[in-house]
JSON list of C-alpha atoms in Angstrom, two decimals:
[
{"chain": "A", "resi": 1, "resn": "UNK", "atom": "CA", "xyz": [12.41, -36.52, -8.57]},
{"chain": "A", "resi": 2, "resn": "UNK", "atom": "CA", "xyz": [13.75, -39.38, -6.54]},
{"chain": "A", "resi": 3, "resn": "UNK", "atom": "CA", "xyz": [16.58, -41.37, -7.73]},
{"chain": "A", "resi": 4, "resn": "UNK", "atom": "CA", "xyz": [19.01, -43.80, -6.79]},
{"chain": "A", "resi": 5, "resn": "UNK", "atom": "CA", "xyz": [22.58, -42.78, -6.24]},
{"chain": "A", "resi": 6, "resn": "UNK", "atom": "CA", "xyz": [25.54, -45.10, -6.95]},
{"chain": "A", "resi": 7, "resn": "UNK", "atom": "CA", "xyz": [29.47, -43.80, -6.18]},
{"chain": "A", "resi": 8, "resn": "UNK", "atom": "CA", "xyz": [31.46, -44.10, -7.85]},
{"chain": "A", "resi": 9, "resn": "UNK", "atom": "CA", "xyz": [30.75, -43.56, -11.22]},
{"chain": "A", "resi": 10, "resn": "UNK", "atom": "CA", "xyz": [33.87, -44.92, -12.83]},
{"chain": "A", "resi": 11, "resn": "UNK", "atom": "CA", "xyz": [36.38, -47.02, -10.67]},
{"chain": "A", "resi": 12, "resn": "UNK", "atom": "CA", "xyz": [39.85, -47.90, -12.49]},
{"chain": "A", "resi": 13, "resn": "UNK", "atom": "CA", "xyz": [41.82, -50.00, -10.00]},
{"chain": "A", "resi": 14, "resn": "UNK", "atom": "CA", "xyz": [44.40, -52.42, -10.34]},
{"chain": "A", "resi": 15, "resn": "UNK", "atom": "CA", "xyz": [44.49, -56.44, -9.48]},
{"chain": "A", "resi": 16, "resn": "UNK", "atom": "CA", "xyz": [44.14, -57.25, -6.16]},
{"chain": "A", "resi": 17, "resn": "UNK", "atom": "CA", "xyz": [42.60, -53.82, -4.89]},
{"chain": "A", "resi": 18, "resn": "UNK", "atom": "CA", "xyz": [39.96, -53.46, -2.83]},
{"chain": "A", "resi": 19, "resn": "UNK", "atom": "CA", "xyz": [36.49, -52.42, -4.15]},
{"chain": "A", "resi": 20, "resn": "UNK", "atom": "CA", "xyz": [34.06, -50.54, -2.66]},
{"chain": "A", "resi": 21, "resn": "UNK", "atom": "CA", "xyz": [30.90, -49.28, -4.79]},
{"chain": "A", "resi": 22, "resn": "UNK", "atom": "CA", "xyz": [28.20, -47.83, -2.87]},
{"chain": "A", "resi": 23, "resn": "UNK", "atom": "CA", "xyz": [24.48, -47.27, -3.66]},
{"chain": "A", "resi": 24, "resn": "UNK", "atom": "CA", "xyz": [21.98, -44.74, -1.98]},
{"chain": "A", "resi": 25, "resn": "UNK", "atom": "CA", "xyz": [18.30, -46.61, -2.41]},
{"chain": "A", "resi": 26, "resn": "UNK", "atom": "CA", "xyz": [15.38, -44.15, -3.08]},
{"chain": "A", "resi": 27, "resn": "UNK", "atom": "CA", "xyz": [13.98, -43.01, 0.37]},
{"chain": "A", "resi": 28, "resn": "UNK", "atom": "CA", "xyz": [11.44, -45.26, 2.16]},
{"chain": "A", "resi": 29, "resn": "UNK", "atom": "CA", "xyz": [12.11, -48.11, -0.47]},
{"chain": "A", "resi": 30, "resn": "UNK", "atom": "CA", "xyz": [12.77, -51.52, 1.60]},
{"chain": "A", "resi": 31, "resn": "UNK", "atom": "CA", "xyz": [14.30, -53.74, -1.15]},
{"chain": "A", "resi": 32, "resn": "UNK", "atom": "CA", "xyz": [17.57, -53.30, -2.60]},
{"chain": "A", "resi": 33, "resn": "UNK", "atom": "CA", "xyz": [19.17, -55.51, -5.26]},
{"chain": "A", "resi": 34, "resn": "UNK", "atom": "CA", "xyz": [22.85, -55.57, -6.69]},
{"chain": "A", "resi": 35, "resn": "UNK", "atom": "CA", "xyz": [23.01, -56.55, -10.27]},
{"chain": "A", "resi": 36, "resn": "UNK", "atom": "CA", "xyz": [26.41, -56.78, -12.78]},
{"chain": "A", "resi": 37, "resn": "UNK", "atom": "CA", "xyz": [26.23, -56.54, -16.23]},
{"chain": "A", "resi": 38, "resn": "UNK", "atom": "CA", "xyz": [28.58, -57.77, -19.18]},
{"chain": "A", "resi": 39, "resn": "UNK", "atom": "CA", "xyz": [28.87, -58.14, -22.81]},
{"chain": "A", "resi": 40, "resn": "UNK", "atom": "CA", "xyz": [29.28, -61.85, -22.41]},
{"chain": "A", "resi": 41, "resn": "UNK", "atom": "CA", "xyz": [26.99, -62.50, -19.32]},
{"chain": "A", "resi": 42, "resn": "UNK", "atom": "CA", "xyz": [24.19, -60.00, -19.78]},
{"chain": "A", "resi": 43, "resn": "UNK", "atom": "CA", "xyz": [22.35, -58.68, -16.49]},
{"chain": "A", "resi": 44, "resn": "UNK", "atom": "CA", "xyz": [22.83, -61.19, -13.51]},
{"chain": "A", "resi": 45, "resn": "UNK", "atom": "CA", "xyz": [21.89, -60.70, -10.04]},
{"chain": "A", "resi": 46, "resn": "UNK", "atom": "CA", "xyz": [24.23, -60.89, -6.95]},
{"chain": "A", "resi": 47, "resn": "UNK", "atom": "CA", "xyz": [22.18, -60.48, -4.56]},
{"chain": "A", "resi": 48, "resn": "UNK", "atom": "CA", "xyz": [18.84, -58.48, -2.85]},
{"chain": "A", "resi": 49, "resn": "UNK", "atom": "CA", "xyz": [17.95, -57.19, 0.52]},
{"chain": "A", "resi": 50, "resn": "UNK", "atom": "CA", "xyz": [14.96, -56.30, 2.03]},
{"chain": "A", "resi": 51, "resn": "UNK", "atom": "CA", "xyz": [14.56, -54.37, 5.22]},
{"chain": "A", "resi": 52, "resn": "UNK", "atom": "CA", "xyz": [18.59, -54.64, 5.48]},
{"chain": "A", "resi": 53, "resn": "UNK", "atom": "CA", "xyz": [18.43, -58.60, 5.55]},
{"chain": "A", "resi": 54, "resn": "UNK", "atom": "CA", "xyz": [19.98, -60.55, 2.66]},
{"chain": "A", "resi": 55, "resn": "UNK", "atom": "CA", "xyz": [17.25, -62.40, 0.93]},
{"chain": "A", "resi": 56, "resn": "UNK", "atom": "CA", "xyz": [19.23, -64.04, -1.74]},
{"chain": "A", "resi": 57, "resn": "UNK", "atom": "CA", "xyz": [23.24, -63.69, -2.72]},
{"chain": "A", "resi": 58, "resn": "UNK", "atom": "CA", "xyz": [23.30, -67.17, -4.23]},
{"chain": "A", "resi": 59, "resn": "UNK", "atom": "CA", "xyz": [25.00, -65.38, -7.49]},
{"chain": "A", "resi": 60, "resn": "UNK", "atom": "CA", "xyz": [27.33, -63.38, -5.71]},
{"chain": "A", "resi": 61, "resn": "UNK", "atom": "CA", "xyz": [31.27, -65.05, -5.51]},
{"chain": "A", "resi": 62, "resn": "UNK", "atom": "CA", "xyz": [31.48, -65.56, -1.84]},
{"chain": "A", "resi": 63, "resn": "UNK", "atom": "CA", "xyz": [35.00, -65.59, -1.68]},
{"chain": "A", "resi": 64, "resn": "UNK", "atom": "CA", "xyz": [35.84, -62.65, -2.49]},
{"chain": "A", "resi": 65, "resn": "UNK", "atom": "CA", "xyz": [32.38, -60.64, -2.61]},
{"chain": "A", "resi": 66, "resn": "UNK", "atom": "CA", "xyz": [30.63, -58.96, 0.04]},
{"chain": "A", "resi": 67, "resn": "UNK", "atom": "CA", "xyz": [27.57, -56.86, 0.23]},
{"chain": "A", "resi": 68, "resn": "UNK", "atom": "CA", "xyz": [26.09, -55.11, 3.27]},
{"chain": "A", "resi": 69, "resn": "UNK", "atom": "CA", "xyz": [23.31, -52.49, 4.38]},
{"chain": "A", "resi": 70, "resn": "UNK", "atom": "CA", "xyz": [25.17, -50.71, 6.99]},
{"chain": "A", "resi": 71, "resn": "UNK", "atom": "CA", "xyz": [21.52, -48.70, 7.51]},
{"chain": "A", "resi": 72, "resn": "UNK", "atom": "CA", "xyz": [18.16, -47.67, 5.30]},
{"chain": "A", "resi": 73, "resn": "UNK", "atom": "CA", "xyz": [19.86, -45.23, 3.49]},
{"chain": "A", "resi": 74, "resn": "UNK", "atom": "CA", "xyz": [23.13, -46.73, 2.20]},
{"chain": "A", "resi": 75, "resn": "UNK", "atom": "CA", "xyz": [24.13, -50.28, 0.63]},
{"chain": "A", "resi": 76, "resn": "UNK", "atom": "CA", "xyz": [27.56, -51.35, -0.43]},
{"chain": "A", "resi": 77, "resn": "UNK", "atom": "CA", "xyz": [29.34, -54.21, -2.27]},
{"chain": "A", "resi": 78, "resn": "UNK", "atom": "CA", "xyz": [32.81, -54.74, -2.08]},
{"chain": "A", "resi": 79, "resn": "UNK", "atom": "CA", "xyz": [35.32, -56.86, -3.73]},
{"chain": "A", "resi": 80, "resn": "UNK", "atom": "CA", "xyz": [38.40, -58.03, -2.47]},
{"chain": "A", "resi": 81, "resn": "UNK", "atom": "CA", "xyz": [40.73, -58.82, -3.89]},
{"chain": "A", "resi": 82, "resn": "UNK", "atom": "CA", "xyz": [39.55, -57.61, -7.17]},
{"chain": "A", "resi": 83, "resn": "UNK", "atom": "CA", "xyz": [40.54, -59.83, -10.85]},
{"chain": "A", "resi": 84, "resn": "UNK", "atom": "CA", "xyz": [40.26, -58.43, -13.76]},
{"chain": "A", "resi": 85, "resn": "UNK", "atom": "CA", "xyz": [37.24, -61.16, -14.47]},
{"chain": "A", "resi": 86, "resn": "UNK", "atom": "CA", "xyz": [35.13, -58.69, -12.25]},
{"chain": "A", "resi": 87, "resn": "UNK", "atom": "CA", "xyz": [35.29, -55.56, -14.73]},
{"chain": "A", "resi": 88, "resn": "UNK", "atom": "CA", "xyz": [31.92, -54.87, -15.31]},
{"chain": "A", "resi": 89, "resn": "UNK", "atom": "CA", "xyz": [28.95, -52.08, -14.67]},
{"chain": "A", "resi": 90, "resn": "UNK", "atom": "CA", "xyz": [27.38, -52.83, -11.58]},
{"chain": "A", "resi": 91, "resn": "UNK", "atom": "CA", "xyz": [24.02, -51.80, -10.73]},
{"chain": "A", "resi": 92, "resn": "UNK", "atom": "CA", "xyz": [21.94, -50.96, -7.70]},
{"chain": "A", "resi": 93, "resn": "UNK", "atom": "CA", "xyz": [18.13, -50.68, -7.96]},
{"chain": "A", "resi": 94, "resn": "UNK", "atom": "CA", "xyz": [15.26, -50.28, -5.34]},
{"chain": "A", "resi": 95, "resn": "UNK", "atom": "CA", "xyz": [11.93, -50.68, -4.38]},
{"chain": "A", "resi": 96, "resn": "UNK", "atom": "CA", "xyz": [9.00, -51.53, -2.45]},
{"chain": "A", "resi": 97, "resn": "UNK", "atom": "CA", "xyz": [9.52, -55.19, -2.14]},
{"chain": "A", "resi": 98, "resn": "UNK", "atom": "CA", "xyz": [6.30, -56.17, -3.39]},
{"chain": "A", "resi": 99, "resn": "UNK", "atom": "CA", "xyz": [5.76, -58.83, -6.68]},
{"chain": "A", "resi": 100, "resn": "UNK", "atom": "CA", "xyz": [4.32, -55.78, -8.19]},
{"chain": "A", "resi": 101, "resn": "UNK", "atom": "CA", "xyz": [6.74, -53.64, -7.59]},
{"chain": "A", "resi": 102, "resn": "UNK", "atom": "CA", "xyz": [9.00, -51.17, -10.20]},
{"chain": "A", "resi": 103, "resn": "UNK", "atom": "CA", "xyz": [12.79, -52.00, -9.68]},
{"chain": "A", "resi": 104, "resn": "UNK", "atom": "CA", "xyz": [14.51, -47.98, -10.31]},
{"chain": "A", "resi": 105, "resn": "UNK", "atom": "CA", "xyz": [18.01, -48.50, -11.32]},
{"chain": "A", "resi": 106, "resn": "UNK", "atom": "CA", "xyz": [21.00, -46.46, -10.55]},
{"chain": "A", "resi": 107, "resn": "UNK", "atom": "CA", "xyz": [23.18, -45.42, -13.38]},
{"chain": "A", "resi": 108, "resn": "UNK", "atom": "CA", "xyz": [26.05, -47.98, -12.48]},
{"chain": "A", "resi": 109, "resn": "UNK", "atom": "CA", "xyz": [29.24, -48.04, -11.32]},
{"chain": "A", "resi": 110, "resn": "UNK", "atom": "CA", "xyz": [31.70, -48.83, -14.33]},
{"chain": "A", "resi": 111, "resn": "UNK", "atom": "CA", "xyz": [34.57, -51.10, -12.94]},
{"chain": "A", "resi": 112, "resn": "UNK", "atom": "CA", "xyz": [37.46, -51.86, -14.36]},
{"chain": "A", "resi": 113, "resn": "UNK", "atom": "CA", "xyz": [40.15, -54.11, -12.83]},
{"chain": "A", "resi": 114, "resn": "UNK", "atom": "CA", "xyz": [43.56, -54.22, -14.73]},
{"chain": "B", "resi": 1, "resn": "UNK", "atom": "CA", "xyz": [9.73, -71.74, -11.19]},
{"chain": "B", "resi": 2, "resn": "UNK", "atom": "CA", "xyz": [9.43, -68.89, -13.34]},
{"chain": "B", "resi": 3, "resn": "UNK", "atom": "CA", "xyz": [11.84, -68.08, -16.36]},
{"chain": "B", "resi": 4, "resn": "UNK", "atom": "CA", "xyz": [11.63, -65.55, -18.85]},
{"chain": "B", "resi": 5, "resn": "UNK", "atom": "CA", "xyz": [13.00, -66.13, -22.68]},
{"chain": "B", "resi": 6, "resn": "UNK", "atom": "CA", "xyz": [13.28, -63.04, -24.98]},
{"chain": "B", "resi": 7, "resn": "UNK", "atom": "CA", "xyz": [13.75, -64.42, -28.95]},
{"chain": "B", "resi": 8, "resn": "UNK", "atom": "CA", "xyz": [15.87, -62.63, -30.67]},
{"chain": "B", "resi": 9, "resn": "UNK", "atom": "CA", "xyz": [18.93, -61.10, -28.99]},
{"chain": "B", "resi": 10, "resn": "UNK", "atom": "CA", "xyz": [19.40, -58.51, -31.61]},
{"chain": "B", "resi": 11, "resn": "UNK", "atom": "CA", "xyz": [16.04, -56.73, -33.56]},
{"chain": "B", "resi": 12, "resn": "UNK", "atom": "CA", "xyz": [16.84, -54.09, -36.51]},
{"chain": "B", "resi": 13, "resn": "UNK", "atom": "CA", "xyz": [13.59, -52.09, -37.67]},
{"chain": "B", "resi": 14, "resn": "UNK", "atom": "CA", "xyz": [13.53, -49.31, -40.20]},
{"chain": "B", "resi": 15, "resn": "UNK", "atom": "CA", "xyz": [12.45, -45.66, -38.89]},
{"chain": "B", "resi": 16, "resn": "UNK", "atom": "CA", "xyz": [8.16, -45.67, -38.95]},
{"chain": "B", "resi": 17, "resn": "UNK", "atom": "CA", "xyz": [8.00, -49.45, -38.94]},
{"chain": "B", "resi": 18, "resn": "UNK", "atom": "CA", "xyz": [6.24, -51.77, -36.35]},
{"chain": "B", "resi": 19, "resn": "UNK", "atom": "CA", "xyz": [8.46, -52.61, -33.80]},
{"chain": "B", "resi": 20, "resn": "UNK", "atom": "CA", "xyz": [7.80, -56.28, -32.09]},
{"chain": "B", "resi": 21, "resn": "UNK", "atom": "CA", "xyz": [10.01, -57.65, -29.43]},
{"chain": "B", "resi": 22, "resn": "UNK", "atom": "CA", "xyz": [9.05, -61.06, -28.48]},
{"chain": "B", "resi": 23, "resn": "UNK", "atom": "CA", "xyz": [9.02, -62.22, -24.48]},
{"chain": "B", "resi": 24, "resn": "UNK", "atom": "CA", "xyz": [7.68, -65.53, -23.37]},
{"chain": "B", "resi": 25, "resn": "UNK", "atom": "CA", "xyz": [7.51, -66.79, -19.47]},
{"chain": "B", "resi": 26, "resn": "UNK", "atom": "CA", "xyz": [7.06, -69.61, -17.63]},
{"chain": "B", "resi": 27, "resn": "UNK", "atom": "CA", "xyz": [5.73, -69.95, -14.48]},
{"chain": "B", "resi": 28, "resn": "UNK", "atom": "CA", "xyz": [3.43, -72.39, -12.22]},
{"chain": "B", "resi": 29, "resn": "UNK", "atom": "CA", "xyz": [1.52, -69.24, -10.92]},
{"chain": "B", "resi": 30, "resn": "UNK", "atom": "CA", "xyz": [-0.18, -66.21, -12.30]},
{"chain": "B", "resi": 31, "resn": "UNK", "atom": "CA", "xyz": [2.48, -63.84, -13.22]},
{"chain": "B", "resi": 32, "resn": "UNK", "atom": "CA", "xyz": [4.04, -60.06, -13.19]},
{"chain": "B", "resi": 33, "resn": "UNK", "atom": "CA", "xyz": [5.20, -59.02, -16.37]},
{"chain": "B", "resi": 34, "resn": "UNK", "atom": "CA", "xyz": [7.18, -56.25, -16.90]},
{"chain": "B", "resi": 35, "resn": "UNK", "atom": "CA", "xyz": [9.27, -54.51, -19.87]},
{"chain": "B", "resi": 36, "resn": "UNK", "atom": "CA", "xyz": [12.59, -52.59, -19.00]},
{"chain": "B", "resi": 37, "resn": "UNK", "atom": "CA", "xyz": [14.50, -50.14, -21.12]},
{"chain": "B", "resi": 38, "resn": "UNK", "atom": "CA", "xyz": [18.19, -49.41, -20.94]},
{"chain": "B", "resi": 39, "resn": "UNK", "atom": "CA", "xyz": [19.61, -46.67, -23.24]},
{"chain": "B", "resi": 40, "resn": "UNK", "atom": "CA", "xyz": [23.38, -46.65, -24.10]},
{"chain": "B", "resi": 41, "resn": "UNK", "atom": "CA", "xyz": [25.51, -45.64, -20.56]},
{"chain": "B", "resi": 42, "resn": "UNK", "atom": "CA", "xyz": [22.41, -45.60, -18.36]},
{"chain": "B", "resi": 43, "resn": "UNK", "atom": "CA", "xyz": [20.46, -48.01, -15.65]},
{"chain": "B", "resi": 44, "resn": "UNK", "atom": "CA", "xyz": [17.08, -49.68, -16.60]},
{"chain": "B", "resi": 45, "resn": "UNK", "atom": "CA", "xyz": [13.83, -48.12, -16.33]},
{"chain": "B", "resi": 46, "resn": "UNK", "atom": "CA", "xyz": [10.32, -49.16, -16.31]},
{"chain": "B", "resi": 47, "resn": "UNK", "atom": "CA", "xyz": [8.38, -48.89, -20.06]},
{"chain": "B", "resi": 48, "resn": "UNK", "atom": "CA", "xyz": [5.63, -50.86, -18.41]},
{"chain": "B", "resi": 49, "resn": "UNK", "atom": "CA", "xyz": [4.15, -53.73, -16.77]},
{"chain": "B", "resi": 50, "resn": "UNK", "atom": "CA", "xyz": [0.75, -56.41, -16.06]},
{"chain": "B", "resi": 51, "resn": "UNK", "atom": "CA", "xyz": [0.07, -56.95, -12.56]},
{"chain": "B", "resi": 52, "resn": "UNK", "atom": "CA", "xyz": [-3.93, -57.78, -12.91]},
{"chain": "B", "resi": 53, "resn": "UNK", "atom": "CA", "xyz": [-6.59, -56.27, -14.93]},
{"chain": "B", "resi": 54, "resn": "UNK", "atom": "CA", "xyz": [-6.95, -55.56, -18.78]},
{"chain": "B", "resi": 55, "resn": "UNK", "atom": "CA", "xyz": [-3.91, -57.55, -20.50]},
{"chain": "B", "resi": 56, "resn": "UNK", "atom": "CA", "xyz": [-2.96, -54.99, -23.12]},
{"chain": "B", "resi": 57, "resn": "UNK", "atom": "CA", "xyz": [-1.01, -52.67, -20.62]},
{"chain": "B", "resi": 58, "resn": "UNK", "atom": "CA", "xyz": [0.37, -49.16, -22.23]},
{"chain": "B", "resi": 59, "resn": "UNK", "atom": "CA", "xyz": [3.37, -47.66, -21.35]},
{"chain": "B", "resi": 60, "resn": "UNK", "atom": "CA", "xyz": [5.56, -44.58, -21.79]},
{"chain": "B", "resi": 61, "resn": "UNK", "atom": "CA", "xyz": [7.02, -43.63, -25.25]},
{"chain": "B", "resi": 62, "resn": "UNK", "atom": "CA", "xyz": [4.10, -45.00, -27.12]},
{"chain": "B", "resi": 63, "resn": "UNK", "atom": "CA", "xyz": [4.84, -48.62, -26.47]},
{"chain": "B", "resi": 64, "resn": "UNK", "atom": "CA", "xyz": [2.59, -50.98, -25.57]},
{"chain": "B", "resi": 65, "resn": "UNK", "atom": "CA", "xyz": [2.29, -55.42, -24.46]},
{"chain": "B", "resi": 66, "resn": "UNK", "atom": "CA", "xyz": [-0.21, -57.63, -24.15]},
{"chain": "B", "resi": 67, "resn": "UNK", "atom": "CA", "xyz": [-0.23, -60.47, -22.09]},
{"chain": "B", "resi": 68, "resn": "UNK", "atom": "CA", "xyz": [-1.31, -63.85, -23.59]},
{"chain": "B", "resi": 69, "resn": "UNK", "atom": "CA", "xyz": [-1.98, -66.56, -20.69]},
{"chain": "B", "resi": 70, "resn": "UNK", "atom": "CA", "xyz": [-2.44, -69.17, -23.31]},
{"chain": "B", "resi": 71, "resn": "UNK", "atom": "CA", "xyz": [0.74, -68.89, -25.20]},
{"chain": "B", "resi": 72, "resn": "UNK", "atom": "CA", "xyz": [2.66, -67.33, -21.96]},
{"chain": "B", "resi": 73, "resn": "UNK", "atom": "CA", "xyz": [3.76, -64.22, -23.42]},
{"chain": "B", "resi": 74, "resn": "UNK", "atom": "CA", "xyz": [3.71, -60.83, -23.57]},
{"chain": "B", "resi": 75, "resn": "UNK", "atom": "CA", "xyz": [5.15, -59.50, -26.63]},
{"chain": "B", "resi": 76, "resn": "UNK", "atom": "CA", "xyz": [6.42, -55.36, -26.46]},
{"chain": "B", "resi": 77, "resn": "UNK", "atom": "CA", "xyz": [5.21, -53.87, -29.82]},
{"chain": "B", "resi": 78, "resn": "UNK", "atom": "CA", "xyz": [5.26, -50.36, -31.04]},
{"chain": "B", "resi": 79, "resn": "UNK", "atom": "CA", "xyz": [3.66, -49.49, -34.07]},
{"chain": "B", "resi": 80, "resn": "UNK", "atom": "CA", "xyz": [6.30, -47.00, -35.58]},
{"chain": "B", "resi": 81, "resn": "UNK", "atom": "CA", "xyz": [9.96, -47.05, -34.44]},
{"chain": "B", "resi": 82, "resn": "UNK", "atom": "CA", "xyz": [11.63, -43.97, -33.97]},
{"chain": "B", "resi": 83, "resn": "UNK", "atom": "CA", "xyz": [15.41, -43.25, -34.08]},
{"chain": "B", "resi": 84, "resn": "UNK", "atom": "CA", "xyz": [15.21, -42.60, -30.17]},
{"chain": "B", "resi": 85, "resn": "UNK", "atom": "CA", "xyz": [14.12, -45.92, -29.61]},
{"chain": "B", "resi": 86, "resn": "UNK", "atom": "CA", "xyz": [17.66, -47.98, -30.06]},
{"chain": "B", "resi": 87, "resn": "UNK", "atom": "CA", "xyz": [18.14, -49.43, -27.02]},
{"chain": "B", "resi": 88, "resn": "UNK", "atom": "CA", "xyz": [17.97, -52.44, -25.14]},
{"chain": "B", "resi": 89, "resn": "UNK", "atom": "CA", "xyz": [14.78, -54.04, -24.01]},
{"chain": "B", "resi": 90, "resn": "UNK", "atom": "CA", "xyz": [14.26, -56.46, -21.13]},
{"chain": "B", "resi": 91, "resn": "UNK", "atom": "CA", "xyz": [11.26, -58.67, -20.27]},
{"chain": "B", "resi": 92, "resn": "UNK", "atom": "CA", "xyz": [11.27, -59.59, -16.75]},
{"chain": "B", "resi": 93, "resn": "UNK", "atom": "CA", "xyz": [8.58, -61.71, -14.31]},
{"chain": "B", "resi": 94, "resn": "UNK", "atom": "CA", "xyz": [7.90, -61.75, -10.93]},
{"chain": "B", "resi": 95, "resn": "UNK", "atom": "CA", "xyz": [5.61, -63.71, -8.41]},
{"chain": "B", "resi": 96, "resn": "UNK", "atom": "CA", "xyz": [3.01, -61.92, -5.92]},
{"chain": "B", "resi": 97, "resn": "UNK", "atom": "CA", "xyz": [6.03, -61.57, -3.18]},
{"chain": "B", "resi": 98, "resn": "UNK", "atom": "CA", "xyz": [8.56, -60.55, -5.27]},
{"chain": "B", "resi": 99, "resn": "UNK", "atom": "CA", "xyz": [10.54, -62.73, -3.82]},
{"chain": "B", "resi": 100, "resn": "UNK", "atom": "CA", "xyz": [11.11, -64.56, -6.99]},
{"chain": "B", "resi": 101, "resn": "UNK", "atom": "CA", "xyz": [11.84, -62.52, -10.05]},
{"chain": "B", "resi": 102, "resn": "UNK", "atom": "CA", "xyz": [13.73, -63.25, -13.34]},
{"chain": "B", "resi": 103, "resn": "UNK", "atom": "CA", "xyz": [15.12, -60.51, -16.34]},
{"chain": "B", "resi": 104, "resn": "UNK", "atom": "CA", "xyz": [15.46, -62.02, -19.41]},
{"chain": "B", "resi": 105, "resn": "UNK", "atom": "CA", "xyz": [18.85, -61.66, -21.95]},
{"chain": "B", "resi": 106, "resn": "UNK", "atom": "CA", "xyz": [17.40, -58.42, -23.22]},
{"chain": "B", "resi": 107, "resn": "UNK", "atom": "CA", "xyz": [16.94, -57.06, -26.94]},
{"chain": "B", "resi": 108, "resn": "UNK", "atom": "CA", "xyz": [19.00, -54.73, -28.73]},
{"chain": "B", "resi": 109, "resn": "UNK", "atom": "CA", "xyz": [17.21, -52.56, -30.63]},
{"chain": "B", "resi": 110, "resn": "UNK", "atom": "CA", "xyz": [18.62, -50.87, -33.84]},
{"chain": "B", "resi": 111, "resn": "UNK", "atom": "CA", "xyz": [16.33, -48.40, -35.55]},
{"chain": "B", "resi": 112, "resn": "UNK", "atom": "CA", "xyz": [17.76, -47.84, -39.14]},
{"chain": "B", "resi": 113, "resn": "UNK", "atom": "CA", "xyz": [17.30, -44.51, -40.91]}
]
């Protein structure tokens, strides 16, 4: 049963850190999106790629977020310097980059900056 | 531009009664629909979605939509809740690239014994 992969799990890291949270898409999948979720904010997209290339990180903080397909089978997003404003579950999800398409969701990476 | 509205941010249903979550869209061309679930600590997954065809679409767990052009919507109704169904529901839309795409504020569901 494929799946999508996201590592860590839990991150606890202090102010200022670096971030890393990586995401494995499900195999032959072309489209990969980053999403963040909060109580007060709800699900939000930061941004999607499709065959590696951005297509859209207008809701991503450019200063101090980054995400990057270094190949097919891996996607990160990092944060630096992380604020405590940034504790949140981030998602990954995949697919087939097609209107009709299923997003499948990681299970999150649960961040928390103190 | 497409935009999705979900009324109702929280829904509470007794156990065995009709469960109606309420999604309406806008968009300037002919729509995907779909309906997400997300269960307490876990990602979203698919309950089901309208890409063309017959507009009452069924999906998994006995829960089905039906997509309205006229009143732009496509409400998620089940007809008896069941304890395993608290969770939260998302209505999202999509155009033919999937370029542009939209989740709404999601629905929490409480199912009361």
């Amino acid at each position: 049963d494929a799946r999508v992969t996201q590592t860590p799990r839990h991150k606890v890291t202090e102010m200022g850190q670096e971030v890393t949270m990586r995401c494995q898409p499900i195999l032959g999948h072309n489209t990969v999106f980053w999403y963040r979720q909060t109580m007060m904010q709800g699900l939000e997209l930061l941004a999607y790629f499709r065959n590696r290339a951005p297509l859209d990180d207008s809701g991503m903080p450019k200063d101090r977020f980054s995400a990057e397909m270094p190949d097919a089978t891996l996607a990160t997003l990092k944060i630096q310097p992380s604020e405590p404003r940034d504790s949140a579950v981030y998602f990954c999800a995949s697919g087939l980059g097609t209107g009709v398409d299923t997003q499948y969701f990681g299970p999150g990476t649960r961040l928390t900056v103190l | 531009a497409q935009s999705v509205t979900q009324l109702g941010s929280h829904v509470s249903v007794s156990e065995g009664a009709l469960v109606l979550l309420r999604c309406n869209y806008s968009s300037s061309v002919p729509p995907y629909l779909f309906w997400y679930v997300q269960y307490p600590n876990q990602g979203l997954q698919l309950l089901l979605k309208y890409t063309t065809g017959a507009t009452l679409v069924k999906g998994i767990n006995g829960f089905e939509a039906e997509f309205k052009k006229s009143e732009t919507s496509f409400h998620l109704t089940k007809p008896s809740a069941h304890m395993s169904d608290a969770a939260e529901y998302f209505c999202a839309v999509s155009d033919s690239t999937g370029n542009q795409f939209y989740f709404g504020t999601g629905t929490s569901l409480t199912v009361i014994p």
